[in-house]
Each structure stands twice: as C-alpha cells, then as structure tokens.
Tab-separated table of C-alpha atoms and ligand atoms in Angstrom:
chain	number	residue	atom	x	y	z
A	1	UNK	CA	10.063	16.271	-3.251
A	2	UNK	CA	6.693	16.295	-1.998
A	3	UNK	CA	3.590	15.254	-3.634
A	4	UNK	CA	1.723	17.848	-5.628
A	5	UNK	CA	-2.070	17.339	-5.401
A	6	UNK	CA	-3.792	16.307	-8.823
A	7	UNK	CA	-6.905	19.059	-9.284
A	8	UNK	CA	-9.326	16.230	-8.563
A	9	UNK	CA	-7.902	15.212	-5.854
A	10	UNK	CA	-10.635	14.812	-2.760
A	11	UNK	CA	-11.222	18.393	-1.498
A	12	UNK	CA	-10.771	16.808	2.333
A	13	UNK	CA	-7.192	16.019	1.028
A	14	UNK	CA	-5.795	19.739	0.603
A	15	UNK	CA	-7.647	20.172	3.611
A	16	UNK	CA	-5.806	18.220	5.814
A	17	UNK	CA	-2.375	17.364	7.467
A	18	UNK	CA	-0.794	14.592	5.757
A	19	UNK	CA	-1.337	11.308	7.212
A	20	UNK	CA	2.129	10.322	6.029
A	21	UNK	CA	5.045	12.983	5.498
A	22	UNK	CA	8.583	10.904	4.757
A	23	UNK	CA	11.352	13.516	4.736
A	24	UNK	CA	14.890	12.893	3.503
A	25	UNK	CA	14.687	9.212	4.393
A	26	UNK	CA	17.780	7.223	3.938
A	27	UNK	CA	17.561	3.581	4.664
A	28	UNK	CA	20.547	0.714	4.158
A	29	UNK	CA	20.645	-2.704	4.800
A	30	UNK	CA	23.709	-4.809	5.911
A	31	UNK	CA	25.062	-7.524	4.149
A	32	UNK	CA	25.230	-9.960	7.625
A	33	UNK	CA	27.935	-12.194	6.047
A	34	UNK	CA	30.206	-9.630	4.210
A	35	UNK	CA	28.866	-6.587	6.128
A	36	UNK	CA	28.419	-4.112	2.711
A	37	UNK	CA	25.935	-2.225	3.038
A	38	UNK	CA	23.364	-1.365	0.828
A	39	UNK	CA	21.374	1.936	0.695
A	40	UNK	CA	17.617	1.252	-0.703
A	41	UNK	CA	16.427	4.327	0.227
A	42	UNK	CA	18.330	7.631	-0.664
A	43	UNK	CA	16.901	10.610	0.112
A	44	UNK	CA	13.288	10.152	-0.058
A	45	UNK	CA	10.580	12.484	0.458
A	46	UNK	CA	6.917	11.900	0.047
A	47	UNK	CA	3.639	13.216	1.748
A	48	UNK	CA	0.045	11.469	1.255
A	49	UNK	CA	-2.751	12.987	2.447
A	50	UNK	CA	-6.043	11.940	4.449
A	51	UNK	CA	-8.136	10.203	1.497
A	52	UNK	CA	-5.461	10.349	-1.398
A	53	UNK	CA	-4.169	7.559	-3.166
A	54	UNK	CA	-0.061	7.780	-3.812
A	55	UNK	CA	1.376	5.021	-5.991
A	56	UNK	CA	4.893	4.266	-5.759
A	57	UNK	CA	6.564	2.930	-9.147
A	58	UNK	CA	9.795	1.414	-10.058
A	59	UNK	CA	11.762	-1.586	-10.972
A	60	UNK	CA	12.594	-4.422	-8.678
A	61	UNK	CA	14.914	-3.768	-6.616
A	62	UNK	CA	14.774	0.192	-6.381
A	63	UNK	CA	13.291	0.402	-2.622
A	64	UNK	CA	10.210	0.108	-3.151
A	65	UNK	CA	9.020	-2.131	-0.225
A	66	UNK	CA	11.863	-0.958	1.996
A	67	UNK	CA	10.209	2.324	1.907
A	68	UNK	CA	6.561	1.142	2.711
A	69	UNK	CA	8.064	-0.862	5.433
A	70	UNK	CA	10.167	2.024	7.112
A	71	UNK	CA	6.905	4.606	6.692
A	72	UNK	CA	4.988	1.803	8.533
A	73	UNK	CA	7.495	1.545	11.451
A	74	UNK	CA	7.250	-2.312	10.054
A	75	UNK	CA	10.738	-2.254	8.726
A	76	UNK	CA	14.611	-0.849	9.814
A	77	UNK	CA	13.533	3.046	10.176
A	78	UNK	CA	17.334	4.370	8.637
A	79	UNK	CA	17.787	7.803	8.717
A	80	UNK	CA	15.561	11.475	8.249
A	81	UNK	CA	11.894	11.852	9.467
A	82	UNK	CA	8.779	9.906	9.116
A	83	UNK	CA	5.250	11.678	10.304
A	84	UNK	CA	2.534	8.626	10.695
A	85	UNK	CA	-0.791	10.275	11.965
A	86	UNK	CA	0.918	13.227	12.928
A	87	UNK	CA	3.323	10.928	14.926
A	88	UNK	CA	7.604	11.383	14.436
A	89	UNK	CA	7.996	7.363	14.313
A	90	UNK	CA	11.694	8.121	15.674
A	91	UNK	CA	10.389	9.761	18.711
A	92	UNK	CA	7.592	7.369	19.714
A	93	UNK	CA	8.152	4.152	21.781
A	94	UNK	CA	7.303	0.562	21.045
A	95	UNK	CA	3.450	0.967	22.651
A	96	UNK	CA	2.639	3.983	21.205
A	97	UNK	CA	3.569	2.608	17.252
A	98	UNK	CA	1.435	-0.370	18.534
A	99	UNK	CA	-1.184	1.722	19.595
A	100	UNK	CA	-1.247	3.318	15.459
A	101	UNK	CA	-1.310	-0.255	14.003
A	102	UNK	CA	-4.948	-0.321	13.094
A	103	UNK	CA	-5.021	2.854	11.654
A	104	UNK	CA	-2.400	1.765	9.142
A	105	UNK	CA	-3.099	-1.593	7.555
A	106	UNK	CA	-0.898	-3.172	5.075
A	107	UNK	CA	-2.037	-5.704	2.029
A	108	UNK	CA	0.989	-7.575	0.771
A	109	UNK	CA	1.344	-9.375	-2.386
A	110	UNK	CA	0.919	-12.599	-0.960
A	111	UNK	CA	-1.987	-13.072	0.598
A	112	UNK	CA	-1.947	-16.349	1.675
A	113	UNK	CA	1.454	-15.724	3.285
A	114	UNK	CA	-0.400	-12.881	5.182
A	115	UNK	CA	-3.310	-15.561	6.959
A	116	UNK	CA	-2.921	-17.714	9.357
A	117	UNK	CA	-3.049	-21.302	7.890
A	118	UNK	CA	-4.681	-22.776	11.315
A	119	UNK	CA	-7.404	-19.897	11.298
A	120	UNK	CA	-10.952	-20.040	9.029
A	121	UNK	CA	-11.565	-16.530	7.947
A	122	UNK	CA	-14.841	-16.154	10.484
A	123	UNK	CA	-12.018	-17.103	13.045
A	124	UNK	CA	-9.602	-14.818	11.712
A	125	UNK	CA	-11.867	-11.993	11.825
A	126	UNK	CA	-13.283	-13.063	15.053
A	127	UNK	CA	-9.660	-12.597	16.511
A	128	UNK	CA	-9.612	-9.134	15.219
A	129	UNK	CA	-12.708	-8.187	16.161
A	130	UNK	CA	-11.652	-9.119	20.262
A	131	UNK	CA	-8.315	-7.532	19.673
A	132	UNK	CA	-10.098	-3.779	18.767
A	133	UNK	CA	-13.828	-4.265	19.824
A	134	UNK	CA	-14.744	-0.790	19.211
A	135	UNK	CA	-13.318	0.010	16.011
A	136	UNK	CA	-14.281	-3.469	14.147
A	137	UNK	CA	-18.257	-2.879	15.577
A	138	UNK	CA	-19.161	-0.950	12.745
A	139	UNK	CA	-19.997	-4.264	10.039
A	140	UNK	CA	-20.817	-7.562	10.276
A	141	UNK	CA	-19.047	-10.182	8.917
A	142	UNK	CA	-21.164	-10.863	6.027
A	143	UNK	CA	-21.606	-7.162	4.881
A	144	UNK	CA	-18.108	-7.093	5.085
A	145	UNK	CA	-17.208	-10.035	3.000
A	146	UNK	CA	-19.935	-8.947	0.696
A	147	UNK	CA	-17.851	-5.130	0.266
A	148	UNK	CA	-15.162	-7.377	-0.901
A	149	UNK	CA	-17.690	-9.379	-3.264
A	150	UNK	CA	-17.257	-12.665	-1.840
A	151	UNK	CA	-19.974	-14.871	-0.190
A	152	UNK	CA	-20.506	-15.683	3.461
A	153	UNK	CA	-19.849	-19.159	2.891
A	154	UNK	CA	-16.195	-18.083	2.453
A	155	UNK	CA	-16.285	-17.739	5.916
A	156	UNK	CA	-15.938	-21.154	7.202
A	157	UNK	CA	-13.193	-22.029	4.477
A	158	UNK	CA	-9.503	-22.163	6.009
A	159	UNK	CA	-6.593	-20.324	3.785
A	160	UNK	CA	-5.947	-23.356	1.639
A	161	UNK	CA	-9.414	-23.694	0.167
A	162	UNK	CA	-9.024	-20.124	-1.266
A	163	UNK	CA	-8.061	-19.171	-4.455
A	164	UNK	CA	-5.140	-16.282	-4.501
A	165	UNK	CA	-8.014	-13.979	-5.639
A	166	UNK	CA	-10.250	-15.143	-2.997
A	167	UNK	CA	-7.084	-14.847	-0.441
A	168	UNK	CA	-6.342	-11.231	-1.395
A	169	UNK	CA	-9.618	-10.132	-0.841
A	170	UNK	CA	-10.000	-11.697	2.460
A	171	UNK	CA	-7.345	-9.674	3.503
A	172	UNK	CA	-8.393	-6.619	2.362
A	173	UNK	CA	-11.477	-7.349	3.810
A	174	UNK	CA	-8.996	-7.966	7.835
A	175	UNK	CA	-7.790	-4.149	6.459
A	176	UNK	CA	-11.577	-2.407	5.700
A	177	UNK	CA	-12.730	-3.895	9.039
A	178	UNK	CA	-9.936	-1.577	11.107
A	179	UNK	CA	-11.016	1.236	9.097
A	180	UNK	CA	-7.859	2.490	8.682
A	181	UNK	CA	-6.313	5.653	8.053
A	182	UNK	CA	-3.770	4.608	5.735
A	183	UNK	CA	-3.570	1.012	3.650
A	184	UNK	CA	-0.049	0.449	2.222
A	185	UNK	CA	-0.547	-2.152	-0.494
A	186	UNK	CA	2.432	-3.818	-1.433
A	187	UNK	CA	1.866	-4.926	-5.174
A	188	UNK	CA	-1.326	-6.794	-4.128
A	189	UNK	CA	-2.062	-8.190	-7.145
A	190	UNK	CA	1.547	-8.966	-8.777
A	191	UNK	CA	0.965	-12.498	-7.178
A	192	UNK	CA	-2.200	-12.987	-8.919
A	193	UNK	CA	-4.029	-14.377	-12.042
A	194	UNK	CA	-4.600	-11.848	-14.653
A	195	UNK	CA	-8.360	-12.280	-14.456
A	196	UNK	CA	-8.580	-11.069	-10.856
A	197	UNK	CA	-5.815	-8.476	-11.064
A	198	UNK	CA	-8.345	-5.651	-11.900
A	199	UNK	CA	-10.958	-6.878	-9.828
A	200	UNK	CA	-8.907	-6.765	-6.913
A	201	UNK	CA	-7.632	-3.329	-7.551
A	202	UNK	CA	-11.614	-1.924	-8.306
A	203	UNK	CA	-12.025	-3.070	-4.651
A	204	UNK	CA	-9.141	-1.295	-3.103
A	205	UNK	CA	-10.141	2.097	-4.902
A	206	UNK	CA	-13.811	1.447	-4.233
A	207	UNK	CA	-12.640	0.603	-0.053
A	208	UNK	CA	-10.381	3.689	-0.177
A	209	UNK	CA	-13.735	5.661	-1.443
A	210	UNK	CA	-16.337	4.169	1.089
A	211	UNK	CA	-13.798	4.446	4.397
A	212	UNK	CA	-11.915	7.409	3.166
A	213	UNK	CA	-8.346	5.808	3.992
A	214	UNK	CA	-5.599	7.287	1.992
A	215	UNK	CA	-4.041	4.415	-0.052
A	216	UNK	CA	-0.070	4.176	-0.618
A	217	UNK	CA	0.263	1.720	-3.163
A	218	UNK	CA	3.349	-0.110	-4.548
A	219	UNK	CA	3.445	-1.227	-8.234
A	220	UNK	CA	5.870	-1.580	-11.067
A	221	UNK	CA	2.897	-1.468	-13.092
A	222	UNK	CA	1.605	1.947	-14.748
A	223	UNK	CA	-0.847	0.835	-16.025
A	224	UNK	CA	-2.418	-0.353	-12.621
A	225	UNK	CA	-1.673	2.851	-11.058
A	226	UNK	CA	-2.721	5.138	-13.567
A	227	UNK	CA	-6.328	3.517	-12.909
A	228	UNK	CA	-6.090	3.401	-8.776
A	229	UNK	CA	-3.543	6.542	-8.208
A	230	UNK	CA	-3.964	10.331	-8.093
A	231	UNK	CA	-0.149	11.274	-8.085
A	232	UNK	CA	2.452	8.875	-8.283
A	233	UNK	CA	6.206	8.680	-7.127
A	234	UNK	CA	8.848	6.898	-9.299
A	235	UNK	CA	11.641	5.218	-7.705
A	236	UNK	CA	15.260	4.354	-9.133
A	237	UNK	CA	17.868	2.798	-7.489
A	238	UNK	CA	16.824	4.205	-4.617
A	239	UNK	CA	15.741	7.647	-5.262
A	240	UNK	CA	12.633	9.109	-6.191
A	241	UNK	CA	13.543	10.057	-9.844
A	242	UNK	CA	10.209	11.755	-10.909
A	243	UNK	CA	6.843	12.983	-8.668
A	244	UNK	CA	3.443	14.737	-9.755
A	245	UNK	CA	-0.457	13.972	-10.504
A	246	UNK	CA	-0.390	10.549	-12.183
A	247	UNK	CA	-1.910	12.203	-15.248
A	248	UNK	CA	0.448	15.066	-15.918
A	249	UNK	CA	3.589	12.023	-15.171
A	250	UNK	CA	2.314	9.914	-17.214
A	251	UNK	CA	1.177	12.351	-20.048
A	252	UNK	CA	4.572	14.287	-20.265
A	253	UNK	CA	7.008	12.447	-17.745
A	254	UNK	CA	10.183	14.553	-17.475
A	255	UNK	CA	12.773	11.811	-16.380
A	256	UNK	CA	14.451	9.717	-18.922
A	257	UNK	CA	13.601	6.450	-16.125
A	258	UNK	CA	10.028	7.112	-16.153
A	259	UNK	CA	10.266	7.742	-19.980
A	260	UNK	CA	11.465	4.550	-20.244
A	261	UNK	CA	9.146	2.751	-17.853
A	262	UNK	CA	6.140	3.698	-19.906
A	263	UNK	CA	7.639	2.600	-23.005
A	264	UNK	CA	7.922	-0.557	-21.592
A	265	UNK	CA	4.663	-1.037	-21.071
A	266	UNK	CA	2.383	-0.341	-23.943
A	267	UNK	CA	-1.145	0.126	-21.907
A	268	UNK	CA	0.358	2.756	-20.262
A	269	UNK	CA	2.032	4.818	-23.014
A	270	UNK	CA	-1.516	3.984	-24.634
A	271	UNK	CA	-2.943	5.955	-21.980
A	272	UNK	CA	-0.212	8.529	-21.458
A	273	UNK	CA	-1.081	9.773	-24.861
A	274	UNK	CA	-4.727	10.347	-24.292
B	1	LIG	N1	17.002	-7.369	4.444
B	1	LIG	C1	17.791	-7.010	3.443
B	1	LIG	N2	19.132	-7.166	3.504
B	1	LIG	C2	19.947	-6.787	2.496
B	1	LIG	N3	19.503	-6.192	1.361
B	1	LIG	C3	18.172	-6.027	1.230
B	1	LIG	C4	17.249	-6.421	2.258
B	1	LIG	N4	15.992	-6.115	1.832
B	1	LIG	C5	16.120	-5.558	0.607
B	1	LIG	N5	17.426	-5.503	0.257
B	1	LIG	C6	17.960	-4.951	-0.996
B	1	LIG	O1	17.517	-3.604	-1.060
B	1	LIG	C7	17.142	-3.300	-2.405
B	1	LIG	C8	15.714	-2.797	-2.429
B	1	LIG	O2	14.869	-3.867	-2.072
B	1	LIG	P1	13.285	-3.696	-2.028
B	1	LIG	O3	12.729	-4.987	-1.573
B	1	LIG	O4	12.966	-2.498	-1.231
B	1	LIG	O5	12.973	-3.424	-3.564
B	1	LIG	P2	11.558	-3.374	-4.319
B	1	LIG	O6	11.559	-2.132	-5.122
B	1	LIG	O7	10.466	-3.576	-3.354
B	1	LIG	O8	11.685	-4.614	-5.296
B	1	LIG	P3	10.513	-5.603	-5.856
B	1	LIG	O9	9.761	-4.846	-6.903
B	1	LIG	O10	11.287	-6.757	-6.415
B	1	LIG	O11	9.659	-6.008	-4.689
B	1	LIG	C9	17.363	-4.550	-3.227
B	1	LIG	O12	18.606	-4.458	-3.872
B	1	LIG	C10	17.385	-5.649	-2.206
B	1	LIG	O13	18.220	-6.715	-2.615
B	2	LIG	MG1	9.001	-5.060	-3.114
C-alpha cells in the first residue's frame, strides 16, 4: 500500500523518486532464550517522497520502531525490498550504507540517550563537523543552535546540564547540520514535558521546510501528526491497517483500528470532524 500524496503536498514531492520505497517488508525477531519468533513487521509497504512528511501511527508494540530501524539499514533488515536514496539496502555493502548515513538522520525519543555524556554540544558538533567537512560548512554553530531556538551559551553545557527539551533540540540541531535527505523521528517528543512537546515538533516541521528533508515520523499520537504529517500510515500488530493524506484518514478513517485510535484521543477526533 503505497502512500497517496495529499493535494498540498510540496509540488517537488510528485516530482520526484521516492527517497524511501519499503515493499512487502517482513521483519521477525528471535526470542534468544526460547527461540519464538516474533514477526513485527508483516507485509509492509510505504513510499515517502523528497520533502514529504509520512507519520507512522499505532499502538505500542505494533512495529513501529522496528520498521524505522529496518528502512534505515539501523536495524535486522527481514525480508522484501527497501529503496534508501534510490539504493536496494539488501544489495549494498557495509561502506556504501555508511556512505548514506548523513543523508538519513534519525531523532529518537530520548535525547539524552542519543549524546555523548563526555562531549559539550560545541564538541559534539565539532566532531561532526571533522567527520563530513563539506556537508556541515553550510552554518555556523550559533545560527544553527539559534534554528533550533536555543542560545549559544548552550554550547559549552555538557548533556546533563540540559533539560529533555533542551536535549531534543540539540539533537535535532546534530540532524539539520547533515542536511539530510530523510530524518526518521522516533516519537521525539513522547519522552518529554508537555510544555515543550509542541515546540519541539514546530521545529521539526519548520527544519523539514527550510532543508527540504522528507520527514518519517513515528507517533502514537494523532493529534501530533495531524499537525506535522501530510499522509499518515497506521500500524497494527504489525501490518499497516489503514494509509492516505492525514486529512482524508483522519476525517473519514475506513479501518475499525484507526476508528478506534481517534476515539481514543479526543484532540484528534476534535479535529477529524472539522
Ligand atoms: N530485539 C527484539 N527481540 C524480540 N522482540 C522484539 C525486539 N524488538 C522489538 N520486539 C518486539 O517486536 C514488537 C514490535 O516492537 P517495536 O519496538 O517495533 O514496537 P513499537 O510500535 O515501536 O512500540 P512502542 O510504541 O512501544 O515504541 C513488540 O512486540 C516487541 O516486543
Ligand atoms: Mg517504538
């Protein structure tokens, strides 16, 4: 089930070759100590194209992250095909998925989990910055902070002396400064205070808009994605159970899962009926 472009969505999106096409991906895990196995991923199909933003919805536990991290070539890769860039992941080596990193940057929902503890942010950034020289010459450290609203005096602060909210944007920030093709957020905000939730979330639609990345983005929150997202997958146990422009899913969803996601969350039923 591929992705059926919203009529707003960028023109440069119909225009282009997907920057990720998942076909018929099945992926299990294995149980080390019994040896069950689990499929997380059954059957999955989804395309997201150059400048789009894709939400993926669902419960916990329905595959969610085990997707993002097989379509990254971050995670076990399981069966079926997965296009990054234009790039089969099962038919490219070990250098040449390294060699697509920067163009796909992923935010995940804890951010300080995602920095290095020993490492300020200017220090951080500066190890980034050596790492692609080219690519990361295009801001400075300050007018990058400042795209993620925070000060420059953030910059000599180590992980611990920032708030989740601060954390989160810093890496978003490490993300922008690749300007990448694709970000994969992984519920980015799930692990933070209310108040900074939607501020968070402005930034990521606001980064998508000013570098033109695509943005895949993981929620079990409608309400969040009906604000960030053009179309939207949801997933259940596994499958994707319902796809199509976030407004049109939202507005007159078709799947008795999605039916009863929304009803479970009032903002977004609030909105669906609008
Ligand atoms: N490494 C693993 N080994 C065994 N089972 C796993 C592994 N990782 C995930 N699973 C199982 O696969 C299923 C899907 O997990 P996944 O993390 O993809 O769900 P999710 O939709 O991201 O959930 P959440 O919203 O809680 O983050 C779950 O039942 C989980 O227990
Ligand atoms: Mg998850």
């Amino acid at each position: 089930m591929e992705t059926e472009l919203p009529a707003d969505a960028p023109r440069l999106a119909a225009a282009s070759s997907p920057v990720l096409k998942v076909s018929n991906l099945v992926v299990e895990h294995r149980n080390r100590s019994t040896g069950e196995v689990f499929r997380a991923v059954d059957d999955v199909s989804l395309c997201v194209h150059a400048g789009e933003s894709v939400a993926i919805v669902g419960e916990s536990g329905s595959g969610k992250t085990t997707l993002a991290m097989a379509a990254t070539g971050l995670g076990p890769r399981g069966e079926g095909d997965i296009q990054l860039l234009g790039r089969s992941l099962g038919k490219i080596g070990r250098k040449e998925l390294r060699a697509l990193r920067p163009e796909v940057q992923v935010v995940f929902q804890d951010p300080h989990g995602s920095l290095d503890p020993r490492q300020s942010v200017r220090s951080g950034l500066h190890e980034l910055r050596a790492l692609q020289r080219e690519r990361t010459s295009w801001t400075s450290d300050e007018d990058l902070l400042e795209q993620v609203r925070l000060g420059e005096e953030i910059l000599d602060r180590y992980p611990h002396q920032l708030s989740g909210g601060q954390a989160q944007r810093v890496c978003i920030a490490r993300a922008l400064l690749m300007r990448p093709r694709l970000i994969v957020a992984d519920e980015p905000t799930s692990g933070l205070d209310v108040s900074v939730q939607a501020d968070v979330l402005k930034l990521l639609k606001e980064a998508r808009a000013t570098t033109g990345s695509a943005l895949l983005l993981i929620s079990h929150d409608l309400a969040v994605v009906s604000s960030v997202c053009d179309a939207v997958h949801v997933m259940y146990r596994g499958r994707v159970v319902e796809s199509g422009p976030c407004k049109t899913v939202f507005k007159d969803p078709q799947n008795d899962y999605t039916r009863e996601l929304l009803a479970a969350m009032p903002g977004a039923r609030w909105r669906a009926r609008r």
